[in-house]
């Protein structure tokens, strides 16, 4: 086994183990029942994924048919190709500025400072990164295949289960060339990055590559027509249009293979001289523009933005447990940036969507995503404090005071955004839910915050906290929140027109919040066992 | 002398591995104990258990008679711990870290004066408005020390305090430890550099393979 795979393989296995653990599958359990469970998981998620995609494509197909009754599918393919081009130009741009291979600080010491084969490192890292990058493409390809089936069926009849083989065939025929095509595009972007990082010389001209690609390929895609521009854009069009039946399937597949061979061959050549020290410096010094989106990268971005220091904060101080709120306020003010705006804007937009949604089905989808965002935002401070085991943990504070001070402030902001959503929906006349439900928002926000806190704490181990590793919210908070929201909604609907229903829903939330806080306190006290 | 730290059958296992075998001991106020031993002997595990950062597998820990888990708040009020690699909030400056600790301990009386004095003594005054991620390892350790010293305590636990300090800072730390000892605080520290405790009348305890060997050999006056 080569050293690169020995190190990176462990990281990849840990990630796989994490995702499997979420589903309840234990990699170490070799029993037959566990294997049957794995089979069940694969079947369940395959059926669920395909059904979800079929549901989405159904809406898209109807929309496209309404938009362009004569050639509904061509528009979708055109849009997909443009999206792929934009993605590739963006990949090339990033590769021309920063190392495409993202190394952690540990990798920089364990891998990059050794005379290990550069080619082995490149291809080992490519394997892990490529897969996560490829997933959306696979989804897109299958969905395009489904749209094609849907549109062809919609002409004569309504789609049913008997059409499933057609859906699968079209999905797969789209997927195969796109899969190979993506390998080529992805590895070509890496080739550019590795080429730039060969030896000691700082090469500037790779920065021109994304511009050149955009100038060569875009005119043919955006303006259409015939001529040189159209011919130049063909290599990008053919692998996608092949699956659509617009061009020859074999020609499209062949072009995909040529892309993959060019990309992998180029990377094989460029990676030989890759300077791992430079790659490590770029990826650890400025991971913000690197490829990995991680907490580490976010912290590095924040450090860069904060610069050296700051004068003493003028925010009014609080003593005892209130010191946590003081600290949290300073942190939020200093860390305020586009990411924060986006995080909270999403909560506001989702709240608005929930208030405006015409039925419980669409409202439920909105509530689901809203709850996920609320979990992430309300548990943020608790996770930071857990990650900084010293100095936060040894403070002389009761566990329940500590948890309330960490979880409640953001639940208050969630409530305000929930009310703002209700206000905007009312003012625009698009509000579809009764306004008295706004009274329930703080109770639900609080319950969600405590469920998120409990979910984080129940997964936390002190040994991991020593190295700053804190779990995110998991499935438990999602289930509990779903339960609370559903039951509250049910009570309100059941006693419609009677304030008693609203009161019962509030009591239910308070009971859940109280129970979840108690569980969270217990988990906090048990940390480290 | 009043017993400040008391452990009873304290042990910590990681799976089958005994990082700390059952051990009972007491440290009185005004006593300095230097814990030595080879790498991996279990010194840091013991300190993490004593500081409440790692829960023992069995046994009890009492600080000034308060159980670390039963009387969480009171015991932590009396205990200060400085890890070998302190970590800090990204968004808070050195000054604000001190203030946060003082506020949380409700020990913010005359804070500005005390913090200024402490930071000047530790040669961190010029960096008071800097974020700690811009500090060197030694400066971070000094800030960790300052965060422990800004609030009252009866027991001070230090993990490898001399590992990254410059000679001036070590001299300051020695004088500070002596001062705290006279004031009646109990001090437990791990170190590979016995120079740090020479002259402090410290007891040397030895750890090896998770077993604590307590003797009262003093390291010279």
CSV table of C-alpha atoms in Angstrom, one decimal, chain A residues 80-259:
chain,number,residue,atom,x,y,z
A,80,UNK,CA,-27.5,22.2,-18.5
A,81,UNK,CA,-24.6,22.7,-20.9
A,82,UNK,CA,-24.2,26.3,-19.9
A,83,UNK,CA,-24.3,25.4,-16.2
A,84,UNK,CA,-21.5,22.8,-16.9
A,85,UNK,CA,-19.5,25.4,-18.7
A,86,UNK,CA,-19.8,27.9,-15.9
A,87,UNK,CA,-18.8,25.3,-13.4
A,88,UNK,CA,-15.8,24.3,-15.4
A,89,UNK,CA,-14.6,27.9,-15.9
A,90,UNK,CA,-15.0,28.4,-12.2
A,91,UNK,CA,-12.9,25.2,-11.5
A,92,UNK,CA,-10.2,26.4,-13.9
A,93,UNK,CA,-10.1,29.8,-12.3
A,94,UNK,CA,-9.7,28.3,-8.8
A,95,UNK,CA,-7.1,25.9,-10.0
A,96,UNK,CA,-5.2,28.7,-11.6
A,97,UNK,CA,-5.1,30.6,-8.3
A,98,UNK,CA,-4.9,27.9,-5.6
A,99,UNK,CA,-3.8,24.4,-5.2
A,100,UNK,CA,-6.6,22.0,-6.4
A,101,UNK,CA,-5.4,19.5,-3.8
A,102,UNK,CA,-6.4,20.5,-0.3
A,103,UNK,CA,-4.1,19.4,2.5
A,104,UNK,CA,-4.8,19.7,6.2
A,105,UNK,CA,-2.0,20.9,8.5
A,106,UNK,CA,-1.4,17.2,9.4
A,107,UNK,CA,-1.1,16.2,5.7
A,108,UNK,CA,1.4,19.1,5.3
A,109,UNK,CA,3.6,17.5,7.9
A,110,UNK,CA,3.0,13.8,7.2
A,111,UNK,CA,2.8,13.8,3.5
A,112,UNK,CA,4.1,17.0,1.9
A,113,UNK,CA,7.4,17.1,3.7
A,114,UNK,CA,8.3,13.6,2.5
A,115,UNK,CA,9.8,12.4,-0.9
A,116,UNK,CA,6.6,10.5,-1.6
A,117,UNK,CA,5.5,10.0,-5.2
A,118,UNK,CA,3.7,13.2,-6.3
A,119,UNK,CA,1.7,11.3,-8.8
A,120,UNK,CA,0.4,8.9,-6.1
A,121,UNK,CA,-0.6,11.8,-3.9
A,122,UNK,CA,-2.4,13.6,-6.7
A,123,UNK,CA,-4.4,10.6,-7.8
A,124,UNK,CA,-5.2,9.5,-4.3
A,125,UNK,CA,-6.6,12.9,-3.4
A,126,UNK,CA,-8.4,13.1,-6.8
A,127,UNK,CA,-10.3,10.0,-6.0
A,128,UNK,CA,-11.8,11.5,-2.8
A,129,UNK,CA,-12.5,15.0,-4.1
A,130,UNK,CA,-13.8,13.8,-7.5
A,131,UNK,CA,-16.5,11.7,-6.0
A,132,UNK,CA,-18.1,14.5,-4.0
A,133,UNK,CA,-17.8,16.8,-7.0
A,134,UNK,CA,-19.4,14.2,-9.3
A,135,UNK,CA,-22.5,13.6,-7.3
A,136,UNK,CA,-24.4,16.7,-8.5
A,137,UNK,CA,-23.5,15.8,-12.1
A,138,UNK,CA,-24.9,12.3,-11.7
A,139,UNK,CA,-28.0,13.7,-10.3
A,140,UNK,CA,-28.3,16.3,-13.1
A,141,UNK,CA,-27.7,13.6,-15.7
A,142,UNK,CA,-30.3,11.3,-14.3
A,143,UNK,CA,-32.8,14.1,-13.9
A,144,UNK,CA,-32.3,15.1,-17.6
A,145,UNK,CA,-33.0,11.5,-18.6
A,146,UNK,CA,-36.2,11.6,-16.5
A,147,UNK,CA,-37.3,14.9,-18.0
A,148,UNK,CA,-36.8,13.4,-21.4
A,149,UNK,CA,-39.0,10.4,-20.5
A,150,UNK,CA,-41.6,12.6,-18.9
A,151,UNK,CA,-41.9,14.9,-21.9
A,152,UNK,CA,-42.2,12.0,-24.3
A,153,UNK,CA,-44.9,10.4,-22.2
A,154,UNK,CA,-46.8,13.7,-21.5
A,155,UNK,CA,-47.5,14.1,-25.2
A,156,UNK,CA,-49.8,11.1,-25.2
A,157,UNK,CA,-50.6,10.1,-21.7
A,158,UNK,CA,-50.0,10.4,-17.9
A,159,UNK,CA,-46.8,8.8,-16.6
A,160,UNK,CA,-47.3,5.7,-14.4
A,161,UNK,CA,-45.3,2.9,-12.8
A,162,UNK,CA,-45.2,1.0,-16.0
A,163,UNK,CA,-43.0,3.7,-17.5
A,164,UNK,CA,-40.3,3.1,-14.8
A,165,UNK,CA,-38.0,1.1,-17.2
A,166,UNK,CA,-38.1,3.9,-19.7
A,167,UNK,CA,-37.1,6.4,-17.0
A,168,UNK,CA,-34.3,4.2,-15.9
A,169,UNK,CA,-33.0,3.6,-19.4
A,170,UNK,CA,-33.1,7.3,-20.3
A,171,UNK,CA,-31.5,8.2,-16.9
A,172,UNK,CA,-28.6,5.7,-17.4
A,173,UNK,CA,-28.1,6.7,-21.0
A,174,UNK,CA,-27.6,10.3,-19.9
A,175,UNK,CA,-25.5,9.3,-16.9
A,176,UNK,CA,-22.8,7.2,-18.6
A,177,UNK,CA,-21.4,9.8,-21.0
A,178,UNK,CA,-21.8,12.6,-18.4
A,179,UNK,CA,-20.0,10.5,-15.8
A,180,UNK,CA,-16.9,10.0,-18.1
A,181,UNK,CA,-17.1,13.6,-19.3
A,182,UNK,CA,-17.0,14.9,-15.7
A,183,UNK,CA,-13.9,12.9,-15.0
A,184,UNK,CA,-12.2,14.6,-17.9
A,185,UNK,CA,-13.2,18.1,-17.0
A,186,UNK,CA,-12.4,17.7,-13.4
A,187,UNK,CA,-9.0,16.2,-14.0
A,188,UNK,CA,-8.2,18.9,-16.6
A,189,UNK,CA,-8.8,21.5,-13.9
A,190,UNK,CA,-6.5,19.6,-11.6
A,191,UNK,CA,-4.0,19.4,-14.4
A,192,UNK,CA,-3.9,23.2,-14.7
A,193,UNK,CA,-3.4,23.5,-10.9
A,194,UNK,CA,-0.6,20.9,-10.8
A,195,UNK,CA,1.0,22.4,-13.8
A,196,UNK,CA,1.1,25.8,-12.1
A,197,UNK,CA,2.6,24.2,-9.0
A,198,UNK,CA,5.5,22.4,-10.8
A,199,UNK,CA,8.9,23.4,-9.5
A,200,UNK,CA,9.6,26.8,-7.9
A,201,UNK,CA,8.5,29.2,-10.7
A,202,UNK,CA,5.4,31.3,-10.2
A,203,UNK,CA,3.5,31.0,-13.4
A,204,UNK,CA,1.0,33.7,-14.2
A,205,UNK,CA,-0.3,32.6,-17.5
A,206,UNK,CA,-2.5,29.7,-16.2
A,207,UNK,CA,-4.8,32.5,-15.0
A,208,UNK,CA,-5.6,33.1,-18.7
A,209,UNK,CA,-6.9,29.5,-19.1
A,210,UNK,CA,-10.4,30.0,-17.7
A,211,UNK,CA,-10.8,33.2,-19.8
A,212,UNK,CA,-9.6,31.4,-22.9
A,213,UNK,CA,-12.0,28.5,-22.3
A,214,UNK,CA,-14.9,30.9,-21.7
A,215,UNK,CA,-14.1,32.9,-24.9
A,216,UNK,CA,-13.8,29.8,-27.0
A,217,UNK,CA,-16.8,27.8,-25.8
A,218,UNK,CA,-19.3,30.4,-24.7
A,219,UNK,CA,-20.2,32.1,-28.1
A,220,UNK,CA,-21.4,28.8,-29.6
A,221,UNK,CA,-23.4,27.9,-26.6
A,222,UNK,CA,-25.0,31.3,-25.9
A,223,UNK,CA,-25.7,32.5,-29.4
A,224,UNK,CA,-26.2,29.2,-31.2
A,225,UNK,CA,-26.2,29.3,-35.0
A,226,UNK,CA,-23.6,27.8,-37.3
A,227,UNK,CA,-20.0,28.5,-38.0
A,228,UNK,CA,-16.7,28.3,-36.1
A,229,UNK,CA,-18.3,29.2,-32.8
A,230,UNK,CA,-20.7,26.3,-33.0
A,231,UNK,CA,-18.0,23.9,-34.0
A,232,UNK,CA,-15.8,25.0,-31.1
A,233,UNK,CA,-18.5,24.4,-28.6
A,234,UNK,CA,-19.3,20.9,-29.9
A,235,UNK,CA,-16.9,19.0,-27.6
A,236,UNK,CA,-18.8,20.4,-24.7
A,237,UNK,CA,-22.2,19.9,-26.2
A,238,UNK,CA,-21.9,16.4,-27.6
A,239,UNK,CA,-21.5,14.4,-24.3
A,240,UNK,CA,-24.7,16.0,-23.0
A,241,UNK,CA,-26.7,16.0,-26.2
A,242,UNK,CA,-25.8,12.3,-26.8
A,243,UNK,CA,-27.9,11.2,-23.8
A,244,UNK,CA,-30.7,13.4,-25.0
A,245,UNK,CA,-30.8,11.7,-28.4
A,246,UNK,CA,-30.1,15.0,-30.1
A,247,UNK,CA,-26.7,13.8,-31.4
A,248,UNK,CA,-25.3,10.4,-31.9
A,249,UNK,CA,-24.9,8.5,-28.7
A,250,UNK,CA,-21.7,6.8,-29.8
A,251,UNK,CA,-20.1,10.0,-31.0
A,252,UNK,CA,-21.0,11.7,-27.7
A,253,UNK,CA,-19.6,8.8,-25.6
A,254,UNK,CA,-16.4,8.8,-27.7
A,255,UNK,CA,-16.0,12.5,-27.1
A,256,UNK,CA,-16.5,11.9,-23.3
A,257,UNK,CA,-13.8,9.2,-23.4
A,258,UNK,CA,-11.4,11.6,-25.2
A,259,UNK,CA,-12.1,14.2,-22.5
